[in-house]
Short mmCIF file of N, CA and C in Angstrom, two decimals:
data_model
loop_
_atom_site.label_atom_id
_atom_site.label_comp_id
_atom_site.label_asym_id
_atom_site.label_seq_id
_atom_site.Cartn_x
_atom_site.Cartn_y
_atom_site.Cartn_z
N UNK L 1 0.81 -1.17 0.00
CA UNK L 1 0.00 0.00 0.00
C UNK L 1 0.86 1.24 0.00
N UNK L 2 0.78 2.21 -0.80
CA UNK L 2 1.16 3.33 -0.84
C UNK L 2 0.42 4.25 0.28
N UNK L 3 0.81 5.29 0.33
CA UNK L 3 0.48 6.39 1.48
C UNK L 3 0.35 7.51 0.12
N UNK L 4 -1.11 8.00 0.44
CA UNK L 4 -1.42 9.17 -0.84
C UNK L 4 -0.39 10.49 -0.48
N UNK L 5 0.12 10.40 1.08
CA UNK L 5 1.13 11.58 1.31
C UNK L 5 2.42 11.46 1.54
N UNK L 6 2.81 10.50 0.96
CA UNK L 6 3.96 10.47 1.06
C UNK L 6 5.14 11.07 0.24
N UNK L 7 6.23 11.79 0.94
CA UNK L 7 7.14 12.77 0.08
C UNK L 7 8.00 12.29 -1.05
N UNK L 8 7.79 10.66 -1.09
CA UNK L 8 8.44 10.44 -2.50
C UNK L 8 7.68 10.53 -3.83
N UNK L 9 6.42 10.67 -3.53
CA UNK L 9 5.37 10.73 -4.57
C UNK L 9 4.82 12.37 -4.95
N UNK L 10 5.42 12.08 -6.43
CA UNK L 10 4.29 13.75 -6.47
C UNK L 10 2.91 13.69 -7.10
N UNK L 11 2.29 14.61 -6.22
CA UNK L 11 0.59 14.94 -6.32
C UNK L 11 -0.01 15.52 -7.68
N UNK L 12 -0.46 15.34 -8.17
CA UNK L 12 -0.75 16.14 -9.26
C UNK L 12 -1.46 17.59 -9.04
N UNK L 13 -1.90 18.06 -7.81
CA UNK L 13 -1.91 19.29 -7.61
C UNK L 13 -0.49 20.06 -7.67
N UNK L 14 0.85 19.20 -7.14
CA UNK L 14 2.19 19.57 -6.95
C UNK L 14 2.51 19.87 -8.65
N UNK L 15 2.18 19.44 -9.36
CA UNK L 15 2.57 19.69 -10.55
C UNK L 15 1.87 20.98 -11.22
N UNK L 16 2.62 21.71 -12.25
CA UNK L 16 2.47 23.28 -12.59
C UNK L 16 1.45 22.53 -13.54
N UNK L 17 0.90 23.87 -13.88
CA UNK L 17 -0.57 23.64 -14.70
C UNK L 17 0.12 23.85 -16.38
N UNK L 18 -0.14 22.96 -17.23
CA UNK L 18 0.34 23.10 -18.82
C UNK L 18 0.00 24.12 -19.12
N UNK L 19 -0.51 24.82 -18.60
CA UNK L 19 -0.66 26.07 -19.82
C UNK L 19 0.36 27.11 -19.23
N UNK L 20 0.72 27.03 -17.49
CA UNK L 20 1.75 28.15 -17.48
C UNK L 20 3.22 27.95 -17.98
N UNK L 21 3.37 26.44 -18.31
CA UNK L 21 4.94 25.86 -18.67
C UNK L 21 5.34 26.71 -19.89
N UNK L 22 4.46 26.97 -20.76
CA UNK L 22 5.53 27.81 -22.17
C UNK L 22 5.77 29.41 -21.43
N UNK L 23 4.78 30.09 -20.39
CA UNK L 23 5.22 31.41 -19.96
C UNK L 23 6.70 31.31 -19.02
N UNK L 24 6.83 29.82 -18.38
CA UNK L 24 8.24 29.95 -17.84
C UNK L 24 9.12 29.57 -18.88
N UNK L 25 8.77 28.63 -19.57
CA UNK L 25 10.07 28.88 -20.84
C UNK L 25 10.40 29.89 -21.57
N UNK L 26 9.52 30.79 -21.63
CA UNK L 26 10.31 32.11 -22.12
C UNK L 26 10.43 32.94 -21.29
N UNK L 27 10.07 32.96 -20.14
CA UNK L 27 10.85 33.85 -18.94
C UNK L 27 12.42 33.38 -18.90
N UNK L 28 12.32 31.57 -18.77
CA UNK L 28 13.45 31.01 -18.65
C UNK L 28 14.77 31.91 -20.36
N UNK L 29 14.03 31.40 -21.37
CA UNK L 29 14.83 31.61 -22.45
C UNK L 29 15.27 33.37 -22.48
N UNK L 30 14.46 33.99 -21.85
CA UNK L 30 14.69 35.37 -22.14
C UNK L 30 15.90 35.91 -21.19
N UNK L 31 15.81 35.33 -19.90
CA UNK L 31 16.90 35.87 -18.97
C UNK L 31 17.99 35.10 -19.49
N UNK L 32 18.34 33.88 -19.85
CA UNK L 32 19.60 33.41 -20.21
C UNK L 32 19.63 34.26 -21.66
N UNK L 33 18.97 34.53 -22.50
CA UNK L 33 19.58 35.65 -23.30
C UNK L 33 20.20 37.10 -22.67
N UNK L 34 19.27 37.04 -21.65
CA UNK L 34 19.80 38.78 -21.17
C UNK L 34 21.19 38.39 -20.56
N UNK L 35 21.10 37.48 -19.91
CA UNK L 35 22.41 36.68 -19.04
C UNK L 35 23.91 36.08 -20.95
N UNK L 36 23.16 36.18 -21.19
CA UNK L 36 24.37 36.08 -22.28
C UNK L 36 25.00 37.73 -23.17
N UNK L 37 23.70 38.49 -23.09
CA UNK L 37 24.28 39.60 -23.73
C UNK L 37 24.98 40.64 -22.37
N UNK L 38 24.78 40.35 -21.36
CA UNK L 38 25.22 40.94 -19.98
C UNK L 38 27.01 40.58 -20.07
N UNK L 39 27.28 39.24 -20.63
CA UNK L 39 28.50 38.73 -20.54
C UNK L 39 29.34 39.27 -21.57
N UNK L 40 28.10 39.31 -22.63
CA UNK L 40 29.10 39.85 -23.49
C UNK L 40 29.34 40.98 -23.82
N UNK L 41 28.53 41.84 -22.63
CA UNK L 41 29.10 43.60 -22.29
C UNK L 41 29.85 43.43 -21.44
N UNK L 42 30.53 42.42 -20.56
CA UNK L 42 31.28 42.65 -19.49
C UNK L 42 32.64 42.23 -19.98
N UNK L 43 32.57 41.47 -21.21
CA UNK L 43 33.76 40.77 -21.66
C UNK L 43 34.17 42.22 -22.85
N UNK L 44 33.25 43.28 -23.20
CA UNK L 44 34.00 44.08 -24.16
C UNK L 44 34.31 45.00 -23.06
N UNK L 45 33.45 45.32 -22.18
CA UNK L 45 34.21 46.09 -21.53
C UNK L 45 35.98 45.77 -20.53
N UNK L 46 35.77 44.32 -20.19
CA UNK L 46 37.03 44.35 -19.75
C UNK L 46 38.29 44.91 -20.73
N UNK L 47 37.58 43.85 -22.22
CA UNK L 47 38.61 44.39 -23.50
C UNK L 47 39.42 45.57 -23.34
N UNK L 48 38.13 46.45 -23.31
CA UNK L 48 38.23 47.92 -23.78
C UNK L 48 39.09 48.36 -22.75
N UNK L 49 39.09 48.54 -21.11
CA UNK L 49 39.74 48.71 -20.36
C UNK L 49 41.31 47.68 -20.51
N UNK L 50 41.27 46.95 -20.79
CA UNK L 50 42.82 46.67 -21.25
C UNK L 50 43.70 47.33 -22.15
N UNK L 51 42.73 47.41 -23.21
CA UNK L 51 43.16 48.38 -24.26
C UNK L 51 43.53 49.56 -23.89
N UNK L 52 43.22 49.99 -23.38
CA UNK L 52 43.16 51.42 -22.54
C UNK L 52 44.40 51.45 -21.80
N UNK L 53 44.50 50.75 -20.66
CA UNK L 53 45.87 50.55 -19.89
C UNK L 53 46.57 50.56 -20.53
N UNK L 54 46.79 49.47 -21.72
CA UNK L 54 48.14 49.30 -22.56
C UNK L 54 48.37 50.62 -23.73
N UNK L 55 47.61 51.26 -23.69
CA UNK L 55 47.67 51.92 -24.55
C UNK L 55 48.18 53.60 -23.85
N UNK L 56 48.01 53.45 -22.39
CA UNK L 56 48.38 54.64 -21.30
C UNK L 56 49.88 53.92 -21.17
N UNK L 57 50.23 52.59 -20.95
CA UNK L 57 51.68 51.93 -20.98
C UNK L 57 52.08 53.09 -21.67
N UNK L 58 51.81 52.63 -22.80
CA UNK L 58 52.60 53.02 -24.50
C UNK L 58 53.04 54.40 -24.24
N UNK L 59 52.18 55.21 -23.65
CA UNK L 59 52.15 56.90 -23.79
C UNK L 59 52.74 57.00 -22.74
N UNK L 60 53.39 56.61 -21.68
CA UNK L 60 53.58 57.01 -20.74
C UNK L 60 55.54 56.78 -21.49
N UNK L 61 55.52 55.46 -21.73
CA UNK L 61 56.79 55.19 -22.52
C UNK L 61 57.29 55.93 -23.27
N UNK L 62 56.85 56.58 -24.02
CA UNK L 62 56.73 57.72 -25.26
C UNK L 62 57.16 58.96 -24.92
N UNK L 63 56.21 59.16 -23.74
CA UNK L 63 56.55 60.50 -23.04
C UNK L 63 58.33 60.60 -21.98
N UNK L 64 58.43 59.09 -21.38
CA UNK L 64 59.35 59.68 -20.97
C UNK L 64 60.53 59.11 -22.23
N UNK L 65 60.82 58.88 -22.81
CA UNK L 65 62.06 58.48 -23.99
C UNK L 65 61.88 59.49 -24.94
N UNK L 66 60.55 60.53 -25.14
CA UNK L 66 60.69 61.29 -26.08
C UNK L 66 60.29 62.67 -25.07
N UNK L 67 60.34 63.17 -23.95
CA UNK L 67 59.82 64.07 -23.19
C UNK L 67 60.81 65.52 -23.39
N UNK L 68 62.24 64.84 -23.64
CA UNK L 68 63.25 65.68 -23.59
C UNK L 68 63.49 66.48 -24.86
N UNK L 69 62.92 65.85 -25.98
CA UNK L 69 63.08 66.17 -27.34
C UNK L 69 62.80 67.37 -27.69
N UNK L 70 61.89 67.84 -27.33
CA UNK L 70 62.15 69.48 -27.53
C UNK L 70 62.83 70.30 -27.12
N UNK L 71 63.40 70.18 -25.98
CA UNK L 71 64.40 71.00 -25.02
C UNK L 71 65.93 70.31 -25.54
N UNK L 72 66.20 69.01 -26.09
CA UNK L 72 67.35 68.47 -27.17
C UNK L 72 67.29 69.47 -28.07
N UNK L 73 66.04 69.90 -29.21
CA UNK L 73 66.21 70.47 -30.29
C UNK L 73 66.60 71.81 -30.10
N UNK L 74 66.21 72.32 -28.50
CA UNK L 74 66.13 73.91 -28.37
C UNK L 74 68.20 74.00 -28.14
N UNK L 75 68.63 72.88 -27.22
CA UNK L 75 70.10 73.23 -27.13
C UNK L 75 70.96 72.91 -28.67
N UNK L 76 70.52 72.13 -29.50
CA UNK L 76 71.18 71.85 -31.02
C UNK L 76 71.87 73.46 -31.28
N UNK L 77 71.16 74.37 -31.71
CA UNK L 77 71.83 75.82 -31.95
C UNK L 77 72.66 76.21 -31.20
N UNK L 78 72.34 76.00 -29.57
CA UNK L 78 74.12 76.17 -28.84
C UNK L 78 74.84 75.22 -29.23
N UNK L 79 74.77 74.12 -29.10
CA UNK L 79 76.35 74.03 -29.16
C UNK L 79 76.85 73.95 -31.03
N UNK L 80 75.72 73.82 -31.75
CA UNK L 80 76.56 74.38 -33.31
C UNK L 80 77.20 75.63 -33.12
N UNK L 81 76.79 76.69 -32.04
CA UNK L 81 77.29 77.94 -32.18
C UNK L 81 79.00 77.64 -31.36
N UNK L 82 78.38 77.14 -29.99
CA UNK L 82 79.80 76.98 -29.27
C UNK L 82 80.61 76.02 -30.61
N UNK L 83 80.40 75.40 -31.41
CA UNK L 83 81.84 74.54 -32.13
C UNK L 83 81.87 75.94 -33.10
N UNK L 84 81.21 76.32 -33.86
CA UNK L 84 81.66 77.27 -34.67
C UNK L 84 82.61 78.08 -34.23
N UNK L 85 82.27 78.67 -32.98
CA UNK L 85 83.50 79.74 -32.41
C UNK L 85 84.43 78.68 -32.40
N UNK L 86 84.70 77.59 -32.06
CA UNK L 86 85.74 76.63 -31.22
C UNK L 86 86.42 76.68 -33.05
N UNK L 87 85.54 76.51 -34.22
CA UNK L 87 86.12 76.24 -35.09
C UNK L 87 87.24 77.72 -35.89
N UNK L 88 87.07 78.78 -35.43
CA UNK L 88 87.72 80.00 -35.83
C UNK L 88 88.89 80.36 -35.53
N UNK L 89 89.58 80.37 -36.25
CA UNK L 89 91.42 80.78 -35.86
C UNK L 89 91.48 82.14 -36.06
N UNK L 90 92.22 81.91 -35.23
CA UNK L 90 92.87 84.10 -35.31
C UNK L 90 91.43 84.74 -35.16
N UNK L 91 90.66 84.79 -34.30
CA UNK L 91 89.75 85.67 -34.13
C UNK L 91 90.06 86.51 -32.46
N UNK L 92 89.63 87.18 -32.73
CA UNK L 92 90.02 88.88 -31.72
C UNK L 92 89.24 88.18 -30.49
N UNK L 93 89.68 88.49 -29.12
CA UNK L 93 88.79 88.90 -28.05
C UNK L 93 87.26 89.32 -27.86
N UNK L 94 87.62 90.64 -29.05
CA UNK L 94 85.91 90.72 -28.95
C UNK L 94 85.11 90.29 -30.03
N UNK L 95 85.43 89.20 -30.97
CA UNK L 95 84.58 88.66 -31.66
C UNK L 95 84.93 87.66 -31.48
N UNK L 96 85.49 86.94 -30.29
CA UNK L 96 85.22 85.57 -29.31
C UNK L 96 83.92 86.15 -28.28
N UNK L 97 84.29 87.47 -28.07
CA UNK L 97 82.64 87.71 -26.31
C UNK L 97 81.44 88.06 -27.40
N UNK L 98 81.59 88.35 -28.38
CA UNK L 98 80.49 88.98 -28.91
C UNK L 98 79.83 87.19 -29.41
N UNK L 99 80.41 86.70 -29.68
CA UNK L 99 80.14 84.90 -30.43
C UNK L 99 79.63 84.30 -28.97
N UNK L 100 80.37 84.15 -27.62
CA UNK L 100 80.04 83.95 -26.83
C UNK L 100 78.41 84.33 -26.23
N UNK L 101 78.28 85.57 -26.42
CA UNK L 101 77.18 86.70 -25.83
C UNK L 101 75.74 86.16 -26.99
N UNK L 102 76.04 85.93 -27.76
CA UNK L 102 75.09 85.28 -28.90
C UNK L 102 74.51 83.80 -28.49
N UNK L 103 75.93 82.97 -28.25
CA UNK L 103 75.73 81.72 -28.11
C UNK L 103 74.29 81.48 -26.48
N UNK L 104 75.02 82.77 -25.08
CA UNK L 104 74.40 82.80 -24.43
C UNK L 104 73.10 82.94 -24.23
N UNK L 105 72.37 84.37 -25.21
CA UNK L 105 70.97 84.25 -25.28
C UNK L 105 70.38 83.06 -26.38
N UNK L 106 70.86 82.56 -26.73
CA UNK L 106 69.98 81.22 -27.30
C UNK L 106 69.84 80.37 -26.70
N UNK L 107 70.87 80.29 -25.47
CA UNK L 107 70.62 79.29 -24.32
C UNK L 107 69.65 79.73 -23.56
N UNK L 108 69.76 81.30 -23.05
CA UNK L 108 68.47 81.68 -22.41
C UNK L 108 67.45 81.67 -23.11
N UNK L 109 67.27 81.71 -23.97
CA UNK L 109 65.70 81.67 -25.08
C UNK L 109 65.48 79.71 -24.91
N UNK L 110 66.22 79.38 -25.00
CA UNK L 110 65.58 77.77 -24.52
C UNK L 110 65.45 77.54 -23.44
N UNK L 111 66.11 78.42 -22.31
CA UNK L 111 65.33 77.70 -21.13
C UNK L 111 64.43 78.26 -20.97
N UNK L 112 63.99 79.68 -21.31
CA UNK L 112 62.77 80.22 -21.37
C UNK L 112 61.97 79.46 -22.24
N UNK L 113 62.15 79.01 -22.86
CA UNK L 113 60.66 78.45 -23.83
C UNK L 113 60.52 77.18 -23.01
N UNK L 114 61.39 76.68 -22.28
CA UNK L 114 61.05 75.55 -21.70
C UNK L 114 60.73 76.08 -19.65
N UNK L 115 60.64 77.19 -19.42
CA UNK L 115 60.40 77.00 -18.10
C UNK L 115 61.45 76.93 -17.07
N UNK L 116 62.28 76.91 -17.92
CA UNK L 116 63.90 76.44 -16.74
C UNK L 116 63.99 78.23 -16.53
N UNK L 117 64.35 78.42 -15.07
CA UNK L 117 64.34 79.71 -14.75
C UNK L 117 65.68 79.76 -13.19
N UNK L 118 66.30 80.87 -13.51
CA UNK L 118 66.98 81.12 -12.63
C UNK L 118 66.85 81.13 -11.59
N UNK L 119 67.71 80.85 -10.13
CA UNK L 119 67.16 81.01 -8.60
C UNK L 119 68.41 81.77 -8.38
N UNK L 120 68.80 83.17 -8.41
CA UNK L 120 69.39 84.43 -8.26
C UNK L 120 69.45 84.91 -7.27
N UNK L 121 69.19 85.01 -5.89
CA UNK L 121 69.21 85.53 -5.07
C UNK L 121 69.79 87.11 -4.71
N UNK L 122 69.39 87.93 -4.38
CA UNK L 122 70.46 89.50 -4.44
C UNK L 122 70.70 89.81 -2.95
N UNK L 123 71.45 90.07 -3.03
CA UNK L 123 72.32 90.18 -1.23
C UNK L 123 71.07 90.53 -0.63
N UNK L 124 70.85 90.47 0.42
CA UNK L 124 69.77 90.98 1.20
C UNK L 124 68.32 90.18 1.21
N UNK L 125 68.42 89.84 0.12
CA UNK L 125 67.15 89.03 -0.24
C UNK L 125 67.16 87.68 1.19
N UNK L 126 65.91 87.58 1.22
CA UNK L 126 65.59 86.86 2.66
C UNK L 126 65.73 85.33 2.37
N UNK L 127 66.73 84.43 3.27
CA UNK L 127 67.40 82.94 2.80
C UNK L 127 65.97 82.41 2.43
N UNK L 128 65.76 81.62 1.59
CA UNK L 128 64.71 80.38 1.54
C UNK L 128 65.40 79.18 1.73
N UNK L 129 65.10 78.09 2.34
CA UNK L 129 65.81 76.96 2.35
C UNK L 129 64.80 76.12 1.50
N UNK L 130 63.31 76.37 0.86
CA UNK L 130 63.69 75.57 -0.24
C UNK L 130 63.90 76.20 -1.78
N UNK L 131 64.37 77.04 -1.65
CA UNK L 131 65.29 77.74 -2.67
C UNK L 131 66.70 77.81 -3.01
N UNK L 132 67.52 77.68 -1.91
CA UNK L 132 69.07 78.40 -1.72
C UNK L 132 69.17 77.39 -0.75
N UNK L 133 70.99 76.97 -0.79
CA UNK L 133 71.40 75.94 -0.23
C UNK L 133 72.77 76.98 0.55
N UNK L 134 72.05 77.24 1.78
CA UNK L 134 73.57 77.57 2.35
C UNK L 134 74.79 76.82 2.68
N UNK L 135 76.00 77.77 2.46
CA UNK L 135 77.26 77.22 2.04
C UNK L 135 77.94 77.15 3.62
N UNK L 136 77.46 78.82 4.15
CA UNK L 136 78.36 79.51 5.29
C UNK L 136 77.47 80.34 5.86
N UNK L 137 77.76 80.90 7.11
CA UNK L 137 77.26 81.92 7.75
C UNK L 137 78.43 82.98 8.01
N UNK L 138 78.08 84.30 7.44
CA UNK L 138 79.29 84.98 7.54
C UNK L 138 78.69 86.53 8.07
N UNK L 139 79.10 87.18 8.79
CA UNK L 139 78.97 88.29 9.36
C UNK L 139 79.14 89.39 7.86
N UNK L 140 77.64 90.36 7.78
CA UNK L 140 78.07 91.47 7.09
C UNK L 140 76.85 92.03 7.42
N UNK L 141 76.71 93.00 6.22
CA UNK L 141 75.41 94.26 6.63
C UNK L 141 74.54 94.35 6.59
N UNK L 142 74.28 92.80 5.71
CA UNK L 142 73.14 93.00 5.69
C UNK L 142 72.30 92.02 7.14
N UNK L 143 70.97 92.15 7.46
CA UNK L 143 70.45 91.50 8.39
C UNK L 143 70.84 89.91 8.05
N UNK L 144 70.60 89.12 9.36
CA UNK L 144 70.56 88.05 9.67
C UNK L 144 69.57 87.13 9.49
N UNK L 145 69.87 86.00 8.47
CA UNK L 145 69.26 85.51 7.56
C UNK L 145 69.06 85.72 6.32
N UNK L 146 69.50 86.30 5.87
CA UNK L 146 69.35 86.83 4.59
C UNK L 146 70.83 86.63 3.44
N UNK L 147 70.29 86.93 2.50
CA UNK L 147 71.55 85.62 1.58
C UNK L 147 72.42 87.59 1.58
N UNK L 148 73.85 87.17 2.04
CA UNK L 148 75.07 87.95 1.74
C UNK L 148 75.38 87.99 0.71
N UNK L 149 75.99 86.51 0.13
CA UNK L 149 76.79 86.48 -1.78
C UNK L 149 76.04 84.92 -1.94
N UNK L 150 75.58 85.31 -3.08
CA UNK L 150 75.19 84.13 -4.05
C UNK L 150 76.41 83.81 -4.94
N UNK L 151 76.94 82.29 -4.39
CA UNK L 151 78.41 81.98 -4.75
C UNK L 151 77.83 80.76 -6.25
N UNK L 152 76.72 80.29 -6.63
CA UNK L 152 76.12 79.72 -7.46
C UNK L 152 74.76 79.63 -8.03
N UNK L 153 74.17 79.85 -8.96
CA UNK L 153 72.74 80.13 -9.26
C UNK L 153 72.15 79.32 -9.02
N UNK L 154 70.99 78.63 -9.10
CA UNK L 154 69.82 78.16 -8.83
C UNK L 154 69.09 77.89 -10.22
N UNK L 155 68.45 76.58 -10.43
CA UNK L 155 67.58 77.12 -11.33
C UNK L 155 66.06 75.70 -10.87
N UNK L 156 65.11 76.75 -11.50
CA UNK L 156 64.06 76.09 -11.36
C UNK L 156 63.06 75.76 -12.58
N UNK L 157 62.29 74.66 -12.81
CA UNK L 157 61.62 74.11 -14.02
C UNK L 157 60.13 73.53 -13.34
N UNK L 158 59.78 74.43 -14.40
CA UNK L 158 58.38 74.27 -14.21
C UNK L 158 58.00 74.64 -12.41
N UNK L 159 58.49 75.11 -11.94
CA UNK L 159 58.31 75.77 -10.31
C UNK L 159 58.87 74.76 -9.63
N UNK L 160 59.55 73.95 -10.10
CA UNK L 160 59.97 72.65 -9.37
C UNK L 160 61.52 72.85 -9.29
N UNK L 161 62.30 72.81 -8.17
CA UNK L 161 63.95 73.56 -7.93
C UNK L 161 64.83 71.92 -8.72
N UNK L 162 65.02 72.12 -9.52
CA UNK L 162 66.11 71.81 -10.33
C UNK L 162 67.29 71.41 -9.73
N UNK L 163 68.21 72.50 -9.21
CA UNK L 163 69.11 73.02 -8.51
C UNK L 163 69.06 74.14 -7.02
N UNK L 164 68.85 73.61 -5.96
CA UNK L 164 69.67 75.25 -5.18
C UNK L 164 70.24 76.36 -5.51
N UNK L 165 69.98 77.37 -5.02
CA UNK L 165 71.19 78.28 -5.20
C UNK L 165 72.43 78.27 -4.10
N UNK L 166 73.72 78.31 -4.35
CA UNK L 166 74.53 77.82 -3.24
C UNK L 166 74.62 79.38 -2.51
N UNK L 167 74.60 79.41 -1.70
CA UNK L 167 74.61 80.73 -1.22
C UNK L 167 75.26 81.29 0.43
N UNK L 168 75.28 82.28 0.54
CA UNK L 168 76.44 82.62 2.12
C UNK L 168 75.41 83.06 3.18
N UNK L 169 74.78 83.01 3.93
CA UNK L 169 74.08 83.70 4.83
C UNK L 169 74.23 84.77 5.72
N UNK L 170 73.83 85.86 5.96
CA UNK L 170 74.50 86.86 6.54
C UNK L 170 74.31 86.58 8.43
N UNK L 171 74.95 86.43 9.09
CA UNK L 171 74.94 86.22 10.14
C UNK L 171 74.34 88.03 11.11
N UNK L 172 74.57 88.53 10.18
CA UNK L 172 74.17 89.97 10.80
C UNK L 172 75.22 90.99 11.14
N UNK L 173 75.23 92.36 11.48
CA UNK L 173 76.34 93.12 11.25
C UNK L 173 76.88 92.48 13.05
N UNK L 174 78.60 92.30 13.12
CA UNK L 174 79.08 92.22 13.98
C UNK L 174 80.18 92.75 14.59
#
């Protein structure tokens, strides 16, 4: 004898009614489509974000092996100028400073086009330590703390110190 309730047997009330079985097969068929085109936005998008990284690699590579290249092309005219003078015999004193004085503002016209800027300090001017790299502390007239002799320039790029300026500090009049 069977038992009409028993849990190995199913009831035919337990069973879904035929007419709702084709509305779950296309509920069923429709989400595994949405579930397949979901994958295959997640798989272009990973793509795309790879692509992307490797492609920021690339530029980042680029930038620093080719970053210098304009500030290369801006010094090319000095030093053709410095060999030209180097190449001249028998030339005078002052058409060695005047060749010199030429060669100089083309150097300053490239660090100006590039941002490279002097750190100058003028006696009196008040020490910065992140500007100026003191050398010494030396007694003179002007107040204490303050740069005495700027014994080396400074330069700075893009607001960013390059170099110190080497400089003497005035210890104050004594």
């Amino acid at each position: 004898m069977t038992d009409s309730n028993s849990p190995d047997q199913v009831q035919p009330e337990d069973l879904p009614e035929q007419t709702g079985q084709p509305d779950l097969q296309a509920q069923l068929d429709e989400a595994l489509a949405q579930i397949a085109e979901l994958k295959d936005q997640v798989l272009r998008a990973h793509a795309e974000a790879e692509n992307v990284r490797r492609r920021s690699q690339e530029d980042v590579a680029k930038a620093r092996k080719f970053g210098i290249e304009s500030f290369a092309e801006s010094l090319v005219p000095v030093r053709d100028s410095l060999e030209a003078a180097l190449a001249l015999e028998n030339q005078t004193a002052e058409a060695l400073r005047e060749g010199v004085d030429v060669t100089l503002k083309q150097l300053s016209a490239a660090f100006e086009r590039h941002q490279l800027k002097q750190i100058a300090p003028a006696p009196g001017e008040r020490f910065d330590p992140n500007l100026h790299q003191a050398i010494s502390s030396v007694p003179s007239e002007h107040p204490a703390n303050t740069v005495a002799n700027t014994l080396q320039v400074g330069y700075l790029i893009s607001e960013r110190v390059l170099r110190p300026a080497l400089v003497m500090v005035s210890a104050g009049q004594q």
